[in-house]
PDB file of C-alpha atoms in Angstrom:
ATOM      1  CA  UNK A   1     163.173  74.338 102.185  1.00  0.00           C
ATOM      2  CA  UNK A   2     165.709  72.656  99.686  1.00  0.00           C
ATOM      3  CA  UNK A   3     169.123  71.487 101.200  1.00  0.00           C
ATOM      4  CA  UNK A   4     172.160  70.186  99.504  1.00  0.00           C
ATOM      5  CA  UNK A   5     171.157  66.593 101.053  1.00  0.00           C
ATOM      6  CA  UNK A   6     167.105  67.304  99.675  1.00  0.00           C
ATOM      7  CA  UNK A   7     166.837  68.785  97.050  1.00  0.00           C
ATOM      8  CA  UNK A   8     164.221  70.133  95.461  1.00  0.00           C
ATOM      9  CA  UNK A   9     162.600  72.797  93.029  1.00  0.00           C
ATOM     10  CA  UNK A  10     159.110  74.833  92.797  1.00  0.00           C
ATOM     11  CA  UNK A  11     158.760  73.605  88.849  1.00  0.00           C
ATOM     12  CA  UNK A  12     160.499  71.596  86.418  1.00  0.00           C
ATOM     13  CA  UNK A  13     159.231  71.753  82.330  1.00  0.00           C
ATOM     14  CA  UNK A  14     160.349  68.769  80.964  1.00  0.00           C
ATOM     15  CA  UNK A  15     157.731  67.518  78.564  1.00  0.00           C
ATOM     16  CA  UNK A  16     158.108  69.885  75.445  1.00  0.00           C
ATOM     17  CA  UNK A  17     155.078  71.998  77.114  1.00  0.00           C
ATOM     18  CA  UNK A  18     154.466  75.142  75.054  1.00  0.00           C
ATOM     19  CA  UNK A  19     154.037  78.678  75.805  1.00  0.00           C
ATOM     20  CA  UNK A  20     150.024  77.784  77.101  1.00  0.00           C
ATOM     21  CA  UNK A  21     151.773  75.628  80.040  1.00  0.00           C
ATOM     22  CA  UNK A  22     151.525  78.960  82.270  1.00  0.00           C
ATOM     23  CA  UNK A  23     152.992  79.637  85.726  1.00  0.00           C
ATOM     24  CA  UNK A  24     151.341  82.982  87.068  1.00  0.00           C
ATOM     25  CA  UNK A  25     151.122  85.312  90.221  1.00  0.00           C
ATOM     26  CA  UNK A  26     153.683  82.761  92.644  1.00  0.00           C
ATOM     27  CA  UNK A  27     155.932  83.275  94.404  1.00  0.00           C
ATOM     28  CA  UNK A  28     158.701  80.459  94.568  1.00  0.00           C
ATOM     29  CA  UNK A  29     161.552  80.604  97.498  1.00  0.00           C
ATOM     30  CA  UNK A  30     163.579  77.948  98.988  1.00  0.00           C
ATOM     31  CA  UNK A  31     164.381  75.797  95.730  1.00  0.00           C
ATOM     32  CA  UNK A  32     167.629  73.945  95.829  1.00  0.00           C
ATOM     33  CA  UNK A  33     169.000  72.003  92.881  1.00  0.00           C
ATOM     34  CA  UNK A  34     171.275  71.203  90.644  1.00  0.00           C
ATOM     35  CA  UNK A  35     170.101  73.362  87.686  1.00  0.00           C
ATOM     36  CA  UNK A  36     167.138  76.252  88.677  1.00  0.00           C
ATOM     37  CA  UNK A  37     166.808  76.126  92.009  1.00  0.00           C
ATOM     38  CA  UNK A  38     163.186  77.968  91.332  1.00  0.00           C
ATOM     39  CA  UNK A  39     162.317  76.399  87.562  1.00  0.00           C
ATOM     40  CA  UNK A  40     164.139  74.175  85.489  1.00  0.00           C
ATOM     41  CA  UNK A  41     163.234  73.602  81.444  1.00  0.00           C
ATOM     42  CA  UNK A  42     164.853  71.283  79.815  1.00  0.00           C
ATOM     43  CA  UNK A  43     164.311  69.644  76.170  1.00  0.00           C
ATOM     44  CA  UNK A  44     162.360  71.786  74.745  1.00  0.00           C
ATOM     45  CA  UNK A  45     160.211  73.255  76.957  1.00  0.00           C
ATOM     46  CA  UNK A  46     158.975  76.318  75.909  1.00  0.00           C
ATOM     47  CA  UNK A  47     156.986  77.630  79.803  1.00  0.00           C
ATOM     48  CA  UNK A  48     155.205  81.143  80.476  1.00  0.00           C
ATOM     49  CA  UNK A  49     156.431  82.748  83.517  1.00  0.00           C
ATOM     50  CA  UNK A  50     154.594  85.668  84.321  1.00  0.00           C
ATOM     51  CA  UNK A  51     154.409  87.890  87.549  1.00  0.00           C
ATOM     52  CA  UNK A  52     156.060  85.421  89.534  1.00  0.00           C
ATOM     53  CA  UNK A  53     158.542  86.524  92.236  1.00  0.00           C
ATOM     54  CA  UNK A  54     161.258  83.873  92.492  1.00  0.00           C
ATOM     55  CA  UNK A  55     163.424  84.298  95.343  1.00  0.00           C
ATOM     56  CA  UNK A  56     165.529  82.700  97.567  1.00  0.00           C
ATOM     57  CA  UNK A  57     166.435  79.845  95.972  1.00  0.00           C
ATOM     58  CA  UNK A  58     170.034  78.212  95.389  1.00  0.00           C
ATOM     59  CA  UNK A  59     171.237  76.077  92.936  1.00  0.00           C
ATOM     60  CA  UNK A  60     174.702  75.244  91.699  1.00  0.00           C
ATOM     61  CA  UNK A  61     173.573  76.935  87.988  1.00  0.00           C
ATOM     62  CA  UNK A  62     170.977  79.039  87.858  1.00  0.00           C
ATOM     63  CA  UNK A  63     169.961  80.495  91.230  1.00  0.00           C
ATOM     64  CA  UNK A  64     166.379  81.057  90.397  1.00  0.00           C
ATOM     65  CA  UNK A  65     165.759  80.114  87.016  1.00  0.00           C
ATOM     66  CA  UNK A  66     167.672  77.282  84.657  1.00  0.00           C
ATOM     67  CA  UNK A  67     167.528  76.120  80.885  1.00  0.00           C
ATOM     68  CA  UNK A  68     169.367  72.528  80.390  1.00  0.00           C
ATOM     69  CA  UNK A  69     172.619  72.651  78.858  1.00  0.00           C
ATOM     70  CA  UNK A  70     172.269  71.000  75.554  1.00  0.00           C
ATOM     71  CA  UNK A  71     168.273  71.550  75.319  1.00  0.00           C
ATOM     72  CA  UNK A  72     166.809  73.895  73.471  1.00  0.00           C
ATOM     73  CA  UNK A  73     164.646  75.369  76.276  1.00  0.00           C
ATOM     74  CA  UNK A  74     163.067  79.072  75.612  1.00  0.00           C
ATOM     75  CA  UNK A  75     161.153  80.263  78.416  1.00  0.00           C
ATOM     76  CA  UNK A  76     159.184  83.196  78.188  1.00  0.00           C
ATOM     77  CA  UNK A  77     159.877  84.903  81.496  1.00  0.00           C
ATOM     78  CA  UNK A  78     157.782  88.351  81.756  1.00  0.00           C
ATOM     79  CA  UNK A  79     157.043  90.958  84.542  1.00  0.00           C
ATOM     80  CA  UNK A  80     158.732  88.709  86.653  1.00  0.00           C
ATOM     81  CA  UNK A  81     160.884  89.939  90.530  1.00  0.00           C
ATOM     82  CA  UNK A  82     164.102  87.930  90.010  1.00  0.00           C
ATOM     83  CA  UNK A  83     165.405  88.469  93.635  1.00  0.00           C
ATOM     84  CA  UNK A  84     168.158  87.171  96.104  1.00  0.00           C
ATOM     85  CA  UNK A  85     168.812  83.507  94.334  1.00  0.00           C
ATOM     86  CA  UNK A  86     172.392  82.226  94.507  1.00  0.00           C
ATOM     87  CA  UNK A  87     174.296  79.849  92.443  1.00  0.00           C
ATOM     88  CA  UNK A  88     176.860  78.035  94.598  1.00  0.00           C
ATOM     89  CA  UNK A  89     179.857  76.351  94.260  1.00  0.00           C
ATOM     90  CA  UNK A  90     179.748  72.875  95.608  1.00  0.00           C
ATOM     91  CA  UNK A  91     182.723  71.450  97.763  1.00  0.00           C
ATOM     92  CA  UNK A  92     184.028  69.408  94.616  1.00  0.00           C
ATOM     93  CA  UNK A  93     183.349  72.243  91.679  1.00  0.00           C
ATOM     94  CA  UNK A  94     181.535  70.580  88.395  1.00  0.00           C
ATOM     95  CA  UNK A  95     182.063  72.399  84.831  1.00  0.00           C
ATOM     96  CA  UNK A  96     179.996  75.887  85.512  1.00  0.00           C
ATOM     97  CA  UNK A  97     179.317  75.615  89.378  1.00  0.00           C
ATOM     98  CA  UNK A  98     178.595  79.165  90.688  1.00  0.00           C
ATOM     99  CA  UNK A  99     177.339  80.688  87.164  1.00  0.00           C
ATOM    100  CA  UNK A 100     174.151  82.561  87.269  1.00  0.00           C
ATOM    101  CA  UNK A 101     172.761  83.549  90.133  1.00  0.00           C
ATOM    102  CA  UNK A 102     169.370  84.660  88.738  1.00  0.00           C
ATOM    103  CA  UNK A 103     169.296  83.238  85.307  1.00  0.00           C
ATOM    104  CA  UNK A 104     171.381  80.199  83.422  1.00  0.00           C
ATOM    105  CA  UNK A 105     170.432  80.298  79.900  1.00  0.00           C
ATOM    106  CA  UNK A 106     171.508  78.039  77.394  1.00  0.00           C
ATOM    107  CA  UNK A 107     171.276  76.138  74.457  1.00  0.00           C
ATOM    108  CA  UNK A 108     172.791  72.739  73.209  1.00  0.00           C
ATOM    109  CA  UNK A 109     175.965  74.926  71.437  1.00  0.00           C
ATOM    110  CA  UNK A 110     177.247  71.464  70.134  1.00  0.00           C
ATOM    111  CA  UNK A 111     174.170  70.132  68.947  1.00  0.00           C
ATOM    112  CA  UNK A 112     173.142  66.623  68.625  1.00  0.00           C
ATOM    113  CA  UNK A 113     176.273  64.407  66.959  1.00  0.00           C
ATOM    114  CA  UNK A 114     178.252  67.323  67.234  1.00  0.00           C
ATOM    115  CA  UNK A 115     176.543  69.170  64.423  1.00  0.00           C
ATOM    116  CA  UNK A 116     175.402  73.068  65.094  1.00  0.00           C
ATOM    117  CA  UNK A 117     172.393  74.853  63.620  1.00  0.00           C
ATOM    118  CA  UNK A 118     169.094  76.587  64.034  1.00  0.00           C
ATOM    119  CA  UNK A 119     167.263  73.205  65.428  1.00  0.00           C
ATOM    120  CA  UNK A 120     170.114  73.276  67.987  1.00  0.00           C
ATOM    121  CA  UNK A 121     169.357  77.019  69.528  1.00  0.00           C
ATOM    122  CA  UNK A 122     167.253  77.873  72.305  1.00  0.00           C
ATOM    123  CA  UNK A 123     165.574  81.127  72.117  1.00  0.00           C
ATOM    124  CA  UNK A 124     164.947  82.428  75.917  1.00  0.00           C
ATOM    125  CA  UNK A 125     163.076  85.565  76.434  1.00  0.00           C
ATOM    126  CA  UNK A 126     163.135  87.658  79.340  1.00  0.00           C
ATOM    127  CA  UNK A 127     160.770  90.819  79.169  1.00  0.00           C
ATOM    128  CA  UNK A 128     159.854  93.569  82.061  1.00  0.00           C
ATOM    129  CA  UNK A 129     161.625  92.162  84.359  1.00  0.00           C
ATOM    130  CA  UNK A 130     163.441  93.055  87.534  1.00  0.00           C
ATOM    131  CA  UNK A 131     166.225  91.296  88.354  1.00  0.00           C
ATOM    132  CA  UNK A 132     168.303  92.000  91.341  1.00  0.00           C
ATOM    133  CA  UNK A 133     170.225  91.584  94.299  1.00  0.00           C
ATOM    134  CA  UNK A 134     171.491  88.267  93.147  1.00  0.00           C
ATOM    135  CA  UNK A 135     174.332  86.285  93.699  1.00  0.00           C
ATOM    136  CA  UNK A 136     177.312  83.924  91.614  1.00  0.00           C
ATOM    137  CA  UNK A 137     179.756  82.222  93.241  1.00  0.00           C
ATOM    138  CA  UNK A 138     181.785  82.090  89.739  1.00  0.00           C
ATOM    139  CA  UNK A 139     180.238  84.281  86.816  1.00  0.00           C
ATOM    140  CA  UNK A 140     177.142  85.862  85.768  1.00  0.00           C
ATOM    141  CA  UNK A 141     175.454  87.483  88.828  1.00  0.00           C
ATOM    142  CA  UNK A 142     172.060  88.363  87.264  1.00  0.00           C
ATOM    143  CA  UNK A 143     171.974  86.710  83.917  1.00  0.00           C
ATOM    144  CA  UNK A 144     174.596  83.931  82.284  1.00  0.00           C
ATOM    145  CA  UNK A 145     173.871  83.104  78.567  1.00  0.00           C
ATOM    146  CA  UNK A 146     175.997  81.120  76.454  1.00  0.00           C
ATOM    147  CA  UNK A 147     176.295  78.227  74.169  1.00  0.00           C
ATOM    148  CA  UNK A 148     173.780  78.303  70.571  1.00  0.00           C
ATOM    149  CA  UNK A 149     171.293  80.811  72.882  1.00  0.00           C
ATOM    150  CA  UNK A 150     170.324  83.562  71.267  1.00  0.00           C
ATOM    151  CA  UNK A 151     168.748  85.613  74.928  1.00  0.00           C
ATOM    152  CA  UNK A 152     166.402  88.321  74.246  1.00  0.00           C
ATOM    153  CA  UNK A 153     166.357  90.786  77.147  1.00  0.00           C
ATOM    154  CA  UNK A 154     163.989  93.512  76.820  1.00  0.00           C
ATOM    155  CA  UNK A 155     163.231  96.448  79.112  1.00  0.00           C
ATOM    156  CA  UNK A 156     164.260  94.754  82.078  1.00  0.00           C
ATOM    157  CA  UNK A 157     165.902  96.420  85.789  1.00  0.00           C
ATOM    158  CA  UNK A 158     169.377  94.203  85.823  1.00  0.00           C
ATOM    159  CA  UNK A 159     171.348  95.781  88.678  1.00  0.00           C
ATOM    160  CA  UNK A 160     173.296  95.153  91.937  1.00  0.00           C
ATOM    161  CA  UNK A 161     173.536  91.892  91.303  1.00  0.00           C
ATOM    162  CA  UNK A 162     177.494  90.629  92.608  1.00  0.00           C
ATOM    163  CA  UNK A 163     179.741  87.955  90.523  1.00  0.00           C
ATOM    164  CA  UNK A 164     182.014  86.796  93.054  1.00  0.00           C
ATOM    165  CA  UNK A 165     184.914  85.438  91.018  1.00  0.00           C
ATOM    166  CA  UNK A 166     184.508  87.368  87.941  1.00  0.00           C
ATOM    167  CA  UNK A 167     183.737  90.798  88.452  1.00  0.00           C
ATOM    168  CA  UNK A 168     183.355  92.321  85.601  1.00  0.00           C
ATOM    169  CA  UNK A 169     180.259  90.201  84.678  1.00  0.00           C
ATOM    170  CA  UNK A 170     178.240  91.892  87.995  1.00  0.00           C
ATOM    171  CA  UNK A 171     174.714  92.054  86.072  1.00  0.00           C
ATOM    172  CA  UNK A 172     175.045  89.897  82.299  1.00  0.00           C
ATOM    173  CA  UNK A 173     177.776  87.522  81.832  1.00  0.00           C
ATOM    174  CA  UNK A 174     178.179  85.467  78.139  1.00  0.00           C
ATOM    175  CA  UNK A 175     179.997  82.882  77.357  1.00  0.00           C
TER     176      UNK A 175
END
């Protein structure tokens, strides 16, 4: 069990593995971080998540499952249970504390030397997926996508997820 004095995660991607590095059939609860409190991908990272159940878990962006700001992570997340993760606001708020409290997904929107383009985007994909009951302290309750991240979500259960601050992004916030 993660705590904001130990933290820790079920995965972190952070050695450009491709779409063979494969996390299947587990379920991941109690996670507490910084970024994913369940899985984290950052660089580019490019993980299979499949029929995993991630629940539980906290982190202050990205309840469950996180792509690093300024990365161009793009998980393939697929007939996954997305389920009770919160993203908290710590006592001294940071930048995007509280924003997605199943999924932060983002690219590097300012790209390297401040120069935007294709190399620059991530490319998440999140596919038969159920993702509910989820919390955000801030914005975003099931999903928050923003920056150069172009999000495909396909055929996926998104509902009664809550957005504490900003209600009217309940279930898909972008920014």
């Amino acid at each position: 069990q993660g705590t904001a004095e130990d933290m820790h995660r079920g995965f972190i991607f952070q050695s450009s593995e491709g779409v063979d590095s494969v996390v299947c059939g587990l379920t991941i609860t109690g996670g507490y971080a910084e970024f994913g409190g369940a899985i984290y991908c950052i660089g580019d990272a490019r993980p299979t998540i499949y029929r995993c159940i991630v629940s539980e878990n906290k982190a202050y962006m990205g309840g469950g499952i996180s792509t690093e700001p300024t990365s161009v992570s793009s998980p393939l997340i697929e007939q996954c249970l997305i389920v009770k993760n919160i993203a908290i606001i710590r006592e001294e708020p940071l930048g995007l504390d509280g924003t997605g409290g199943g999924l932060f997904l983002v690219g590097d929107g300012f790209g390297f030397g401040g120069v935007c383009g294709p190399e620059y985007t991530a490319y998440p994909t999140v596919r038969n997926c159920t993702i509910t009951g989820n919390v955000a302290e801030l914005i975003g309750g099931g999903i928050w996508t923003m920056f150069a991240c172009y999000s495909t979500i396909e055929n996926c259960i998104i509902r009664d997820n809550a957005a504490l601050e900003f209600e009217k992004d309940q279930e898909i916030g972008v920014g």
